[in-house]
Amino acid sequence: MWWGGRGQSFNIAPQKEEPEMGLSGPQSVQGSGMPEPRSPQLGSCLASGCLPGEQILAWAPGVRKGLEPELPGTLICTNLRVTFQPCGWQRRQETPLSSDYDFALVNIGQLEAVSSLSRVQLHRPGSLLKFIPEEILIHGRDFRLLRVGFKAGGLEPQAFQVTMAIVQARAQSSQTQQYSGITLSKAGQSSGSRKSPIPLLETPEDWETERKKQGANGWRVSLVNERFDVATSLPRYFWVPNRTLDSEVRRAFGHFHQGRGPRLSWHHPGGSDLLRCGGFYTASDPNKEDIRSVESMLQAGHSDVVLVDTMDELPSLADVQLAHLRLRALCLPDSSVSEDKWLSALEGTRWLDYVRSCLRKASDISVLVTSRVRSVVLQERGDRDFNGLLSSLVQLLSAPEARTLLGFQSLVQREWVAAGHPFLTRLGVTGVSEKAPVFLLFLDCVWQLLQQFPAEFEFSEFFLLALHDSVRVPDTLTFLRDNPWERGKQSGQFNSYTQVYTPGYSHPPAGNSINSQLSVWDWDLRYSNEQILQFHNPGYDPEHCQDSWLPRQQPSFMVRGPPSSVWLFSRGALTALNQLCPWRDSPCLLTVSSRWLPRPAISSESLADQEWGLPSHWGACPLPAGLLLPGYLGPQIRLWRRCYLRGRPEVQRGLSAPTITGLQDELSRLQELIKKWTPRTSPGDCSQKGDPNPILSQSH
């Protein structure tokens, strides 16, 4: 199985036996000061694997362990990554970073050195290693594991040097230093611009095209934040109601946390609008005109408005981070948890509980959006984490076009990248107290949907794995910055602008070492054509593609609610409100947070089970075709084994193959095993049955 991380795009061909490798003097490889090996084959292998600007810091011959068969090769530490190069290995030049054995320095979560008497974890550059390691274990933050044992016979100092080099390089791998001058892909060496396979939403034309595609006729592209003087965490362009002036947008956004006022996320074909915004900045003192502008933007031309308390019933950022750490510790090959207690320990991590909570809330919101023509507003204090997660899941549940390969990539680009999700901070590269892999939690939710509705998604599990691993590979700006302003500043796109900075945000790192024309969606720069073909789900039904399930205009499909109705959706139930904004006629509300109303008791039923959660006199409404309502009870939520148990090859063997050819090979192996395990029968029995294996005959 080739997929262990970023994809294994190298060939291991039979080679002549390598001669003994030793030290030959003060020569160096790639100008790194590293002793040159006697073997010319090894020297050329080291040199050919380096990218322009990449320097080899240390290396040592070793054997990859933990997988069968064990594989001899060389462990190399550079200023970019740690990589294991098997003997006879040939790296494909068109995909220089795609290898199961490449670990970007920022992706190394834990490093262990092991000898027959000691086992230590090396975390800091000041960590001292007082013994020669017999093997080291490199644990990736993406759940991969590289275990390398070192040969004896005079090469022990090299094992010590490469281990300490990894410790030092990992500690010094800040985003401003690590990749300076390194060309991370073949596109970085080419002249001319490279067009992204999907719109990156960096121009008004991109936003206008997307608006027309959604049929959002009541909305327009606002240029009020073109210079990032409203909010640096917002995109330069976004959608606001047609009748709202940019001057009103500027004033209204000032009354929301971090200036993140209400904007359109998605327009439902039936007429509803899904919006997202930050929490009310209740310390402000809006005048009547500002209040009217805020209410007008929240209503978005609808008489029926539902405010959704996003964080209600969802975990905090600290909860997500703790659950992910526990999950990773549990999935390590050398976990101390016994097999009979493993499932209870998995439950104790709470990770699957959080996946379940997200799916349930997204399911309820999708019912709100599709049951009535209304404005549904997702409100989170920062508007940069769970708003994006829920908005994305709602669109996946409600819009078949979002389940296509291009549609899903556009969705992530719009709701996560352009919307300012702080990838750099949440994935733990900076800001220790603010780590939380919310985006990885979202990918797990998508995987759950893929398992429950396999014919509804054009992309496969392997595409989700590639996206999961790409968040920690530093070859594009897509996941290396916290907001669009930092990406633009890094690429020099806004050098002519005078920026107004939002308090609480740091200046972006200096330097411009990464090609700004590249995005994570340029898969052909890192994956082979064979691997990209596996991004497609062979079980996808094209009949579920966009525009095949519901016309753009169908007034009879969804009905309107009572005039001027305002609701708060909290804890699985709707509560009627007297007003939209917390300031109007309620001076006491100026001192409370955005969660300004008492909440009803938690309902044990989903919104769909409660007859859509609406008053009985409104009547029930049938589920529209194309709407997915996932299950989230008990065994319906499963562990993503191919992702989280990649360090356990014995578990991976039980998973199905990724291609038809692989499935045929796996079936052949199973048939051979059945033949070996089937009890021998007498010739008479065989002649009566006509086949020595009737089970296989029936299956054929």
JSON list of C-alpha atoms in Angstrom, two decimals, residues 14-88:
[
{"chain": "A", "resi": 14, "resn": "PRO", "atom": "CA", "xyz": [17.04, -4.34, -7.43]},
{"chain": "A", "resi": 15, "resn": "GLN", "atom": "CA", "xyz": [20.59, -3.06, -7.14]},
{"chain": "A", "resi": 16, "resn": "LYS", "atom": "CA", "xyz": [24.01, -4.56, -6.75]},
{"chain": "A", "resi": 17, "resn": "GLU", "atom": "CA", "xyz": [25.09, -4.99, -3.18]},
{"chain": "A", "resi": 18, "resn": "GLU", "atom": "CA", "xyz": [26.56, -1.79, -1.79]},
{"chain": "A", "resi": 19, "resn": "PRO", "atom": "CA", "xyz": [30.16, -1.91, -0.58]},
{"chain": "A", "resi": 20, "resn": "GLU", "atom": "CA", "xyz": [30.98, -1.17, 3.02]},
{"chain": "A", "resi": 21, "resn": "MET", "atom": "CA", "xyz": [30.62, 2.53, 3.79]},
{"chain": "A", "resi": 22, "resn": "GLY", "atom": "CA", "xyz": [33.15, 4.35, 5.88]},
{"chain": "A", "resi": 23, "resn": "LEU", "atom": "CA", "xyz": [34.79, 7.72, 6.38]},
{"chain": "A", "resi": 24, "resn": "SER", "atom": "CA", "xyz": [37.39, 8.95, 3.96]},
{"chain": "A", "resi": 25, "resn": "GLY", "atom": "CA", "xyz": [38.59, 12.32, 5.20]},
{"chain": "A", "resi": 26, "resn": "PRO", "atom": "CA", "xyz": [37.51, 15.95, 5.34]},
{"chain": "A", "resi": 27, "resn": "GLN", "atom": "CA", "xyz": [35.49, 16.04, 2.09]},
{"chain": "A", "resi": 28, "resn": "SER", "atom": "CA", "xyz": [31.85, 17.07, 2.30]},
{"chain": "A", "resi": 29, "resn": "VAL", "atom": "CA", "xyz": [28.54, 16.52, 0.51]},
{"chain": "A", "resi": 30, "resn": "GLN", "atom": "CA", "xyz": [26.63, 19.53, -0.84]},
{"chain": "A", "resi": 31, "resn": "GLY", "atom": "CA", "xyz": [28.93, 21.89, 1.04]},
{"chain": "A", "resi": 32, "resn": "SER", "atom": "CA", "xyz": [27.49, 20.84, 4.38]},
{"chain": "A", "resi": 33, "resn": "GLY", "atom": "CA", "xyz": [30.75, 19.83, 6.06]},
{"chain": "A", "resi": 34, "resn": "MET", "atom": "CA", "xyz": [29.52, 16.24, 6.26]},
{"chain": "A", "resi": 35, "resn": "PRO", "atom": "CA", "xyz": [32.12, 13.51, 5.66]},
{"chain": "A", "resi": 36, "resn": "GLU", "atom": "CA", "xyz": [31.81, 12.07, 2.19]},
{"chain": "A", "resi": 37, "resn": "PRO", "atom": "CA", "xyz": [31.17, 8.31, 1.98]},
{"chain": "A", "resi": 38, "resn": "ARG", "atom": "CA", "xyz": [33.49, 6.06, 0.02]},
{"chain": "A", "resi": 39, "resn": "SER", "atom": "CA", "xyz": [30.60, 4.70, -1.99]},
{"chain": "A", "resi": 40, "resn": "PRO", "atom": "CA", "xyz": [30.05, 6.90, -5.08]},
{"chain": "A", "resi": 41, "resn": "GLN", "atom": "CA", "xyz": [26.55, 5.48, -5.44]},
{"chain": "A", "resi": 42, "resn": "LEU", "atom": "CA", "xyz": [25.60, 6.72, -1.99]},
{"chain": "A", "resi": 43, "resn": "GLY", "atom": "CA", "xyz": [27.16, 10.12, -2.61]},
{"chain": "A", "resi": 44, "resn": "SER", "atom": "CA", "xyz": [25.19, 10.61, -5.81]},
{"chain": "A", "resi": 45, "resn": "CYS", "atom": "CA", "xyz": [22.02, 9.45, -4.03]},
{"chain": "A", "resi": 46, "resn": "LEU", "atom": "CA", "xyz": [22.48, 12.09, -1.34]},
{"chain": "A", "resi": 47, "resn": "ALA", "atom": "CA", "xyz": [23.20, 14.81, -3.86]},
{"chain": "A", "resi": 48, "resn": "SER", "atom": "CA", "xyz": [20.34, 13.96, -6.20]},
{"chain": "A", "resi": 49, "resn": "GLY", "atom": "CA", "xyz": [17.76, 14.11, -3.42]},
{"chain": "A", "resi": 50, "resn": "CYS", "atom": "CA", "xyz": [18.56, 17.69, -2.38]},
{"chain": "A", "resi": 51, "resn": "LEU", "atom": "CA", "xyz": [16.44, 20.62, -3.42]},
{"chain": "A", "resi": 52, "resn": "PRO", "atom": "CA", "xyz": [18.03, 23.93, -4.47]},
{"chain": "A", "resi": 53, "resn": "GLY", "atom": "CA", "xyz": [19.12, 25.65, -1.27]},
{"chain": "A", "resi": 54, "resn": "GLU", "atom": "CA", "xyz": [18.77, 22.54, 0.87]},
{"chain": "A", "resi": 55, "resn": "GLN", "atom": "CA", "xyz": [21.84, 21.60, 2.91]},
{"chain": "A", "resi": 56, "resn": "ILE", "atom": "CA", "xyz": [22.67, 18.22, 4.42]},
{"chain": "A", "resi": 57, "resn": "LEU", "atom": "CA", "xyz": [23.57, 18.63, 8.09]},
{"chain": "A", "resi": 58, "resn": "ALA", "atom": "CA", "xyz": [24.29, 15.01, 9.02]},
{"chain": "A", "resi": 59, "resn": "TRP", "atom": "CA", "xyz": [23.67, 11.47, 7.85]},
{"chain": "A", "resi": 60, "resn": "ALA", "atom": "CA", "xyz": [24.11, 7.89, 9.00]},
{"chain": "A", "resi": 61, "resn": "PRO", "atom": "CA", "xyz": [23.57, 4.46, 7.41]},
{"chain": "A", "resi": 62, "resn": "GLY", "atom": "CA", "xyz": [20.79, 2.46, 9.02]},
{"chain": "A", "resi": 63, "resn": "VAL", "atom": "CA", "xyz": [17.88, 0.08, 8.60]},
{"chain": "A", "resi": 64, "resn": "ARG", "atom": "CA", "xyz": [14.22, 0.99, 8.59]},
{"chain": "A", "resi": 65, "resn": "LYS", "atom": "CA", "xyz": [12.48, -1.11, 11.23]},
{"chain": "A", "resi": 66, "resn": "GLY", "atom": "CA", "xyz": [8.93, -1.76, 12.29]},
{"chain": "A", "resi": 67, "resn": "LEU", "atom": "CA", "xyz": [7.80, -2.83, 8.82]},
{"chain": "A", "resi": 68, "resn": "GLU", "atom": "CA", "xyz": [8.35, -6.05, 6.95]},
{"chain": "A", "resi": 69, "resn": "PRO", "atom": "CA", "xyz": [10.74, -6.46, 5.32]},
{"chain": "A", "resi": 70, "resn": "GLU", "atom": "CA", "xyz": [13.36, -4.33, 7.02]},
{"chain": "A", "resi": 71, "resn": "LEU", "atom": "CA", "xyz": [14.90, -1.90, 4.54]},
{"chain": "A", "resi": 72, "resn": "PRO", "atom": "CA", "xyz": [18.57, -0.78, 4.52]},
{"chain": "A", "resi": 73, "resn": "GLY", "atom": "CA", "xyz": [19.31, 2.81, 3.62]},
{"chain": "A", "resi": 74, "resn": "THR", "atom": "CA", "xyz": [20.56, 6.16, 4.90]},
{"chain": "A", "resi": 75, "resn": "LEU", "atom": "CA", "xyz": [19.01, 8.56, 7.42]},
{"chain": "A", "resi": 76, "resn": "ILE", "atom": "CA", "xyz": [19.66, 12.17, 6.41]},
{"chain": "A", "resi": 77, "resn": "CYS", "atom": "CA", "xyz": [19.01, 15.43, 8.28]},
{"chain": "A", "resi": 78, "resn": "THR", "atom": "CA", "xyz": [18.85, 18.69, 6.30]},
{"chain": "A", "resi": 79, "resn": "ASN", "atom": "CA", "xyz": [17.77, 22.24, 7.08]},
{"chain": "A", "resi": 80, "resn": "LEU", "atom": "CA", "xyz": [14.35, 21.34, 5.64]},
{"chain": "A", "resi": 81, "resn": "ARG", "atom": "CA", "xyz": [13.53, 17.80, 6.66]},
{"chain": "A", "resi": 82, "resn": "VAL", "atom": "CA", "xyz": [14.58, 14.41, 7.93]},
{"chain": "A", "resi": 83, "resn": "THR", "atom": "CA", "xyz": [14.45, 11.73, 5.27]},
{"chain": "A", "resi": 84, "resn": "PHE", "atom": "CA", "xyz": [15.29, 8.06, 4.95]},
{"chain": "A", "resi": 85, "resn": "GLN", "atom": "CA", "xyz": [16.68, 7.03, 1.56]},
{"chain": "A", "resi": 86, "resn": "PRO", "atom": "CA", "xyz": [16.52, 3.28, 0.92]},
{"chain": "A", "resi": 87, "resn": "CYS", "atom": "CA", "xyz": [19.35, 1.65, -1.00]},
{"chain": "A", "resi": 88, "resn": "GLY", "atom": "CA", "xyz": [18.57, 1.63, -4.70]}
]
